[in-house]
JSON list of C-alpha atoms in Angstrom, two decimals:
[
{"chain": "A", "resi": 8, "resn": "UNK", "atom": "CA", "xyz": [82.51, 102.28, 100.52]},
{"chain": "A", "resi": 9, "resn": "UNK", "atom": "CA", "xyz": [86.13, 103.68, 100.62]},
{"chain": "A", "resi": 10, "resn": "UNK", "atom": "CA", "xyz": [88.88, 101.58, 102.89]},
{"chain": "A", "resi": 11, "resn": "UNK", "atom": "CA", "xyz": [91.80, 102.22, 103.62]},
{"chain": "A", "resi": 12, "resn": "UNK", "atom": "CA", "xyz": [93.97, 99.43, 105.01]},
{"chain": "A", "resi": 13, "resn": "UNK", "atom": "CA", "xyz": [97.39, 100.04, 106.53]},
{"chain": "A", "resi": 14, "resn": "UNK", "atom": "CA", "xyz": [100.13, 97.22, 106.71]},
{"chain": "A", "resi": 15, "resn": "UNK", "atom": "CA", "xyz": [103.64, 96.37, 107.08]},
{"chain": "A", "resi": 16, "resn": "UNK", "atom": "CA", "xyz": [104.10, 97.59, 110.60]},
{"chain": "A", "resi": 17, "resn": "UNK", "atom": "CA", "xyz": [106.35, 94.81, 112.66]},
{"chain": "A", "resi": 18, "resn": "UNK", "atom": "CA", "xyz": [108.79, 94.84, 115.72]},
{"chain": "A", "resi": 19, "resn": "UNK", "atom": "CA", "xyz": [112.57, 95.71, 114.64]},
{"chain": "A", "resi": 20, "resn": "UNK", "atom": "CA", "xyz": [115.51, 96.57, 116.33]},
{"chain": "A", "resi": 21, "resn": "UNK", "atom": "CA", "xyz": [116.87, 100.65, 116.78]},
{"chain": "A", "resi": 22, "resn": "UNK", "atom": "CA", "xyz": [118.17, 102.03, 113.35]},
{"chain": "A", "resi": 23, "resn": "UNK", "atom": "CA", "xyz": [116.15, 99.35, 111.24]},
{"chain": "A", "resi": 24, "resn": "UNK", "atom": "CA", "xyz": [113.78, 99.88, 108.86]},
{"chain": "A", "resi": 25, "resn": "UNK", "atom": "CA", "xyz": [110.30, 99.20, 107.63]},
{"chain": "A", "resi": 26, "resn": "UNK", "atom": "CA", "xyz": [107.85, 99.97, 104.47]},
{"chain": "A", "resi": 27, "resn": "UNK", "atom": "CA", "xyz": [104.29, 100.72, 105.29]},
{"chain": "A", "resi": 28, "resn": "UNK", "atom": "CA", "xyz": [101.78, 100.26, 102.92]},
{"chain": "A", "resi": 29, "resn": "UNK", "atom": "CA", "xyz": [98.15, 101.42, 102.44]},
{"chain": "A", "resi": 30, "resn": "UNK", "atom": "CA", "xyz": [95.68, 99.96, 100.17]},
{"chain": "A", "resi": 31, "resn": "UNK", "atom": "CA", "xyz": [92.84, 102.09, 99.14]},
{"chain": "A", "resi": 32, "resn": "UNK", "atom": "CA", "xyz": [89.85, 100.94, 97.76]},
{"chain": "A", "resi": 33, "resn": "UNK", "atom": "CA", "xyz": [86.26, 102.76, 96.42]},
{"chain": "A", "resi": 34, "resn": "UNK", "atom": "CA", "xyz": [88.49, 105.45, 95.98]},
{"chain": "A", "resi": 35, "resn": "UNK", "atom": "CA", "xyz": [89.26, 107.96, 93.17]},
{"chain": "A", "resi": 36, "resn": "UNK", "atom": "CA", "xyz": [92.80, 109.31, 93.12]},
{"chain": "A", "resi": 37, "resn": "UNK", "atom": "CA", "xyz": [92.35, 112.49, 91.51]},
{"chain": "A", "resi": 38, "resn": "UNK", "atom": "CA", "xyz": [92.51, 115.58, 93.85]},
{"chain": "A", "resi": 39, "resn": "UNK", "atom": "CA", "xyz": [93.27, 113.76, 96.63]},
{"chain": "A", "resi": 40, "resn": "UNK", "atom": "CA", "xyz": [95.69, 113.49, 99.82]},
{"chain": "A", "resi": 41, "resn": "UNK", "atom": "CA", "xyz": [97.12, 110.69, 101.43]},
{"chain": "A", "resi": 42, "resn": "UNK", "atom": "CA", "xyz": [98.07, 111.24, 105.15]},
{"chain": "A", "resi": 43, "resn": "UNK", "atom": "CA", "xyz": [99.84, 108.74, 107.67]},
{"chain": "A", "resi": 44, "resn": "UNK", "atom": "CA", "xyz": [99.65, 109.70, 111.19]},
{"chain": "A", "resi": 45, "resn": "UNK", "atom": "CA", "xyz": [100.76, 107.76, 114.42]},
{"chain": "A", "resi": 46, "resn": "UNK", "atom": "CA", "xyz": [99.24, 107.56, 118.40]},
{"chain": "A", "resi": 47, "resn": "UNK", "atom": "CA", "xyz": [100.76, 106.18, 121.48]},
{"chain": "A", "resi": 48, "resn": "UNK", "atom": "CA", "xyz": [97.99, 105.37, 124.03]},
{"chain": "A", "resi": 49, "resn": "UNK", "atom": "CA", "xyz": [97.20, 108.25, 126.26]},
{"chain": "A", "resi": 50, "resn": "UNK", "atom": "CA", "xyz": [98.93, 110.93, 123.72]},
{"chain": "A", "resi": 51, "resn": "UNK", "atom": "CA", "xyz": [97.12, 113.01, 120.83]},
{"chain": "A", "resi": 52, "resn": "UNK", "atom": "CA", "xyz": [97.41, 111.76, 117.45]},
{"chain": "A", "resi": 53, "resn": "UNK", "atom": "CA", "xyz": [100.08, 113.00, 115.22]},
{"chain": "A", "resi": 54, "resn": "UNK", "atom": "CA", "xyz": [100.81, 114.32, 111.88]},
{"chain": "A", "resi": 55, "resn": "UNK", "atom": "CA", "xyz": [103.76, 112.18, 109.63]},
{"chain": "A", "resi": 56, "resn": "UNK", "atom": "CA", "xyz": [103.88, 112.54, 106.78]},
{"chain": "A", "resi": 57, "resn": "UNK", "atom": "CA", "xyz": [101.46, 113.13, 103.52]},
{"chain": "A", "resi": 58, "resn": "UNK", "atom": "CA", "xyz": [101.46, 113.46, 99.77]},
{"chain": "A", "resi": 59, "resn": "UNK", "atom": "CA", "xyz": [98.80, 115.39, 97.42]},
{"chain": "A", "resi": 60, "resn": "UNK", "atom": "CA", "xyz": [97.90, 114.66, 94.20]},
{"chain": "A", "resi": 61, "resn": "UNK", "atom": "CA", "xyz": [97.25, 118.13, 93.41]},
{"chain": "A", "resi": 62, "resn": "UNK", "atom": "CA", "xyz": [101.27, 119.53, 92.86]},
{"chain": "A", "resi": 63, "resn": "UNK", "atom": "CA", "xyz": [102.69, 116.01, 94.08]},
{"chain": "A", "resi": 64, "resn": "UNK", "atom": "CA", "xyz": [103.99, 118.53, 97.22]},
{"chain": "A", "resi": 65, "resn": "UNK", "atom": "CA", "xyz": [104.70, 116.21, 100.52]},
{"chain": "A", "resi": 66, "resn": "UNK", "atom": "CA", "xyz": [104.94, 117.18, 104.09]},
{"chain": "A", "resi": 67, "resn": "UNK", "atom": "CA", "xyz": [106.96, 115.48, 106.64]},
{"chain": "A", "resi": 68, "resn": "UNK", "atom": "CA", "xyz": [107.28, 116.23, 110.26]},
{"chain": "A", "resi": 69, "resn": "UNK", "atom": "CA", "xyz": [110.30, 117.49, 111.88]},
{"chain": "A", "resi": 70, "resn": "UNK", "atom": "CA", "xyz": [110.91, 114.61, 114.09]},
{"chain": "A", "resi": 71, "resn": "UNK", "atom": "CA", "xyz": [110.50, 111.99, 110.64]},
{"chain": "A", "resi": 72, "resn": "UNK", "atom": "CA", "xyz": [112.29, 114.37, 108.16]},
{"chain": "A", "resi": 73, "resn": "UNK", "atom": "CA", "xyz": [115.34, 113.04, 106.32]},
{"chain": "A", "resi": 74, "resn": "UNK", "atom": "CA", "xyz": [114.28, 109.49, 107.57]},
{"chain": "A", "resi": 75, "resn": "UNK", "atom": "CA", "xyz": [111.00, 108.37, 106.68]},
{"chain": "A", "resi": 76, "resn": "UNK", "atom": "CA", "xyz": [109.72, 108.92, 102.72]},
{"chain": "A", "resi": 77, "resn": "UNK", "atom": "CA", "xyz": [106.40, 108.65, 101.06]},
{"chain": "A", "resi": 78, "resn": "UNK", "atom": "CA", "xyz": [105.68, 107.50, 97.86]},
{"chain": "A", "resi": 79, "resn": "UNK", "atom": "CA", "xyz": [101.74, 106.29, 95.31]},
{"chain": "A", "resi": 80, "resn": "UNK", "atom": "CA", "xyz": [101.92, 103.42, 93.23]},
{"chain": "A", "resi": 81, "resn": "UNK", "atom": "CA", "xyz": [98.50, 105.29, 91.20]},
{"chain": "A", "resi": 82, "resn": "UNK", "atom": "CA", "xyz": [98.26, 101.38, 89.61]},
{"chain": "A", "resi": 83, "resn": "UNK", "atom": "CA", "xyz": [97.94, 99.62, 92.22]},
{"chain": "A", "resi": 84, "resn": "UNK", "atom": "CA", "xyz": [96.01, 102.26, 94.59]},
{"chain": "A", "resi": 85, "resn": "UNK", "atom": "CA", "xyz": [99.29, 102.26, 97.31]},
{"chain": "A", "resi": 86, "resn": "UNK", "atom": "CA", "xyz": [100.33, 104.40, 99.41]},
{"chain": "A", "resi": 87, "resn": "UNK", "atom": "CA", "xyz": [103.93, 103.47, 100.74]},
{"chain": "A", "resi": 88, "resn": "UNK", "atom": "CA", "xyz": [105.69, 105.31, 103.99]},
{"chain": "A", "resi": 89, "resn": "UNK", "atom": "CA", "xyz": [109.79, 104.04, 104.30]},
{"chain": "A", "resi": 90, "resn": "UNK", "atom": "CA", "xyz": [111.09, 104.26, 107.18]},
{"chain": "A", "resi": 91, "resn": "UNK", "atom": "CA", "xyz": [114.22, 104.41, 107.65]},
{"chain": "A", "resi": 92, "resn": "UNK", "atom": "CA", "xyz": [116.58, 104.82, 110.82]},
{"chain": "A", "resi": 93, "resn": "UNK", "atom": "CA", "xyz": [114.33, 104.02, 113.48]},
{"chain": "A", "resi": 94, "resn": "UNK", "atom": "CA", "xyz": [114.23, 104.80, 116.69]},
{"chain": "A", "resi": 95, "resn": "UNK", "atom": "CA", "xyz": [112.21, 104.03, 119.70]},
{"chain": "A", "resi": 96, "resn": "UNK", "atom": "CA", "xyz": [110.50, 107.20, 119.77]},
{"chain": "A", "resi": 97, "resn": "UNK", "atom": "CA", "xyz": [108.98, 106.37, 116.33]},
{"chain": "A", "resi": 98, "resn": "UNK", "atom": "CA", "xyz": [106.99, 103.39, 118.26]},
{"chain": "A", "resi": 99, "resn": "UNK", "atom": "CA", "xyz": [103.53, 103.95, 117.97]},
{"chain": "A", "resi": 100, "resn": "UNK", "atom": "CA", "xyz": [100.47, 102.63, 116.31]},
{"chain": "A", "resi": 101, "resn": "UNK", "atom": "CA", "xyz": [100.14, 104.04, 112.53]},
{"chain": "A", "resi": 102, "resn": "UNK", "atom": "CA", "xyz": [96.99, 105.47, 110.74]},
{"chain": "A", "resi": 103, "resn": "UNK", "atom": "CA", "xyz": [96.96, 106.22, 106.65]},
{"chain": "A", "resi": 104, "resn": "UNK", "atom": "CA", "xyz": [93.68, 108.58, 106.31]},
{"chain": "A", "resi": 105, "resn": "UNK", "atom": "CA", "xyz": [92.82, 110.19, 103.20]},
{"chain": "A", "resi": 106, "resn": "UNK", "atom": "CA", "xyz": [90.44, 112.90, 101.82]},
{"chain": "A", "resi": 107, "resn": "UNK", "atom": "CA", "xyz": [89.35, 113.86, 98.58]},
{"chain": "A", "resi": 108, "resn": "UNK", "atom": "CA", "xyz": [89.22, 117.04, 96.92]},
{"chain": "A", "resi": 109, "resn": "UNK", "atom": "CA", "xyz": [91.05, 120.73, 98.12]},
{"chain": "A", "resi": 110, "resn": "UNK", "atom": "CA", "xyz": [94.18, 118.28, 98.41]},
{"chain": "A", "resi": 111, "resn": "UNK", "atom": "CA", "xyz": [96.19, 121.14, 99.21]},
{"chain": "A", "resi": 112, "resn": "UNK", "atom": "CA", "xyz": [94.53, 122.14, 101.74]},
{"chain": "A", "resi": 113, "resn": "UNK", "atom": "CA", "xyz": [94.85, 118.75, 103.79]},
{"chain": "A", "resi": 114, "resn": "UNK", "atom": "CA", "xyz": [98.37, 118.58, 102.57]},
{"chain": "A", "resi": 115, "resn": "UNK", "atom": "CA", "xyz": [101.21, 120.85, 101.82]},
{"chain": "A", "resi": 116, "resn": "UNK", "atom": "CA", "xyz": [105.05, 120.97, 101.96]},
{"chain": "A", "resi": 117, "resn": "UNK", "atom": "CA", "xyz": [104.48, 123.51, 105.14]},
{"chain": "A", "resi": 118, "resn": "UNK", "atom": "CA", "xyz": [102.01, 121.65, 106.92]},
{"chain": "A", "resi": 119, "resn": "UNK", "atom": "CA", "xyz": [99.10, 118.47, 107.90]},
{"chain": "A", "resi": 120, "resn": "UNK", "atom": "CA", "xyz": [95.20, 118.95, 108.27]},
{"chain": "A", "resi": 121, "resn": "UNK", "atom": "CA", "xyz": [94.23, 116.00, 111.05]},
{"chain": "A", "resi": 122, "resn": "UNK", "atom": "CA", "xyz": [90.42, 115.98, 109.99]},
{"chain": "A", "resi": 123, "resn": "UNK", "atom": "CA", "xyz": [90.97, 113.51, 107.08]},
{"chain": "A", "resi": 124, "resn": "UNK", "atom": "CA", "xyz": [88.02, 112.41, 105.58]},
{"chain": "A", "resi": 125, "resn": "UNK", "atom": "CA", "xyz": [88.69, 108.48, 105.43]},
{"chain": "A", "resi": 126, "resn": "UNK", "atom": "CA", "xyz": [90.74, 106.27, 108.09]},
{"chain": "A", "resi": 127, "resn": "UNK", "atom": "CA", "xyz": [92.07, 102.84, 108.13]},
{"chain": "A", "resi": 128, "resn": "UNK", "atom": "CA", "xyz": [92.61, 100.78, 110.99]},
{"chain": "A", "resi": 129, "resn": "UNK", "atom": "CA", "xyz": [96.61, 100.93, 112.33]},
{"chain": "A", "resi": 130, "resn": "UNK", "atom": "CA", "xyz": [99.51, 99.45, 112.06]},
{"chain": "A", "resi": 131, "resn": "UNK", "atom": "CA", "xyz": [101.36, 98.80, 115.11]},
{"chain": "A", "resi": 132, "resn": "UNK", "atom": "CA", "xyz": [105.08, 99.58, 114.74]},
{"chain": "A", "resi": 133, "resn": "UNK", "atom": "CA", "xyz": [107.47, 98.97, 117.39]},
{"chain": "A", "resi": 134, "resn": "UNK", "atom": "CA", "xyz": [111.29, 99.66, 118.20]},
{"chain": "A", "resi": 135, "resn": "UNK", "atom": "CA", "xyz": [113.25, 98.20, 120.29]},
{"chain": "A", "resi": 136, "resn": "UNK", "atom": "CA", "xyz": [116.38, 100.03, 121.51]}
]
């Protein structure tokens, strides 16, 4: 019942930007967390960024911080990731997953879970330097 889809993803040039978006649906934002996470083939999937409901805390990861932001539109059931000065290491495909309930838990300022309850298909972004 719940999907997630995941959007915006494009080709653009070193130091460009782009706005992801992910639409949830047969879902209940109430305690929840929203995670987006990114994979290049052959390489383990990675924590971004994520934003709970519970204390509105979000968690980015070092390599993202001060670059990429992530933002809820509650209204219309979005989840937005800006990115912002990219760079070619920030090519990969991107995931939004979420999970509800113990939203702090999956997300905090300090930190990611990766076993999110609900994924959408990716995103492919891509940089070229």
């Amino acid at each position: 019942e719940v999907q997630l889809q995941a959007s915006g993803g494009g080709l653009v040039q070193a130091g460009g930007s782009l706005r992801l978006s992910c639409a949830a649906s047969g879902f209940t934002f109430d305690d929840y967390a929203i995670g987006w996470f990114r994979q290049v083939p052959g390489k383990e999937r990675e924590g971004v960024s994520c934003i709970s409901s519970s204390d509105g805390s979000t968690y980015y990861n070092y390599a993202v911080k001060g670059r990429f932001t992530i933002s809820s539109d509650i209204a219309k059931k979005t989840v937005y990731l800006q990115m912002n000065s990219l760079n070619s290491e920030d090519t990969a495909v991107y995931y939004c997953a979420a999970t509800s309930g113990s939203s702090t838990f999956y997300c905090s300022s300090h930190h990611i879970r990766r076993e999110y309850h609900y994924w959408g298909q990716g995103t492919q972004v891509t940089v070229s330097s």
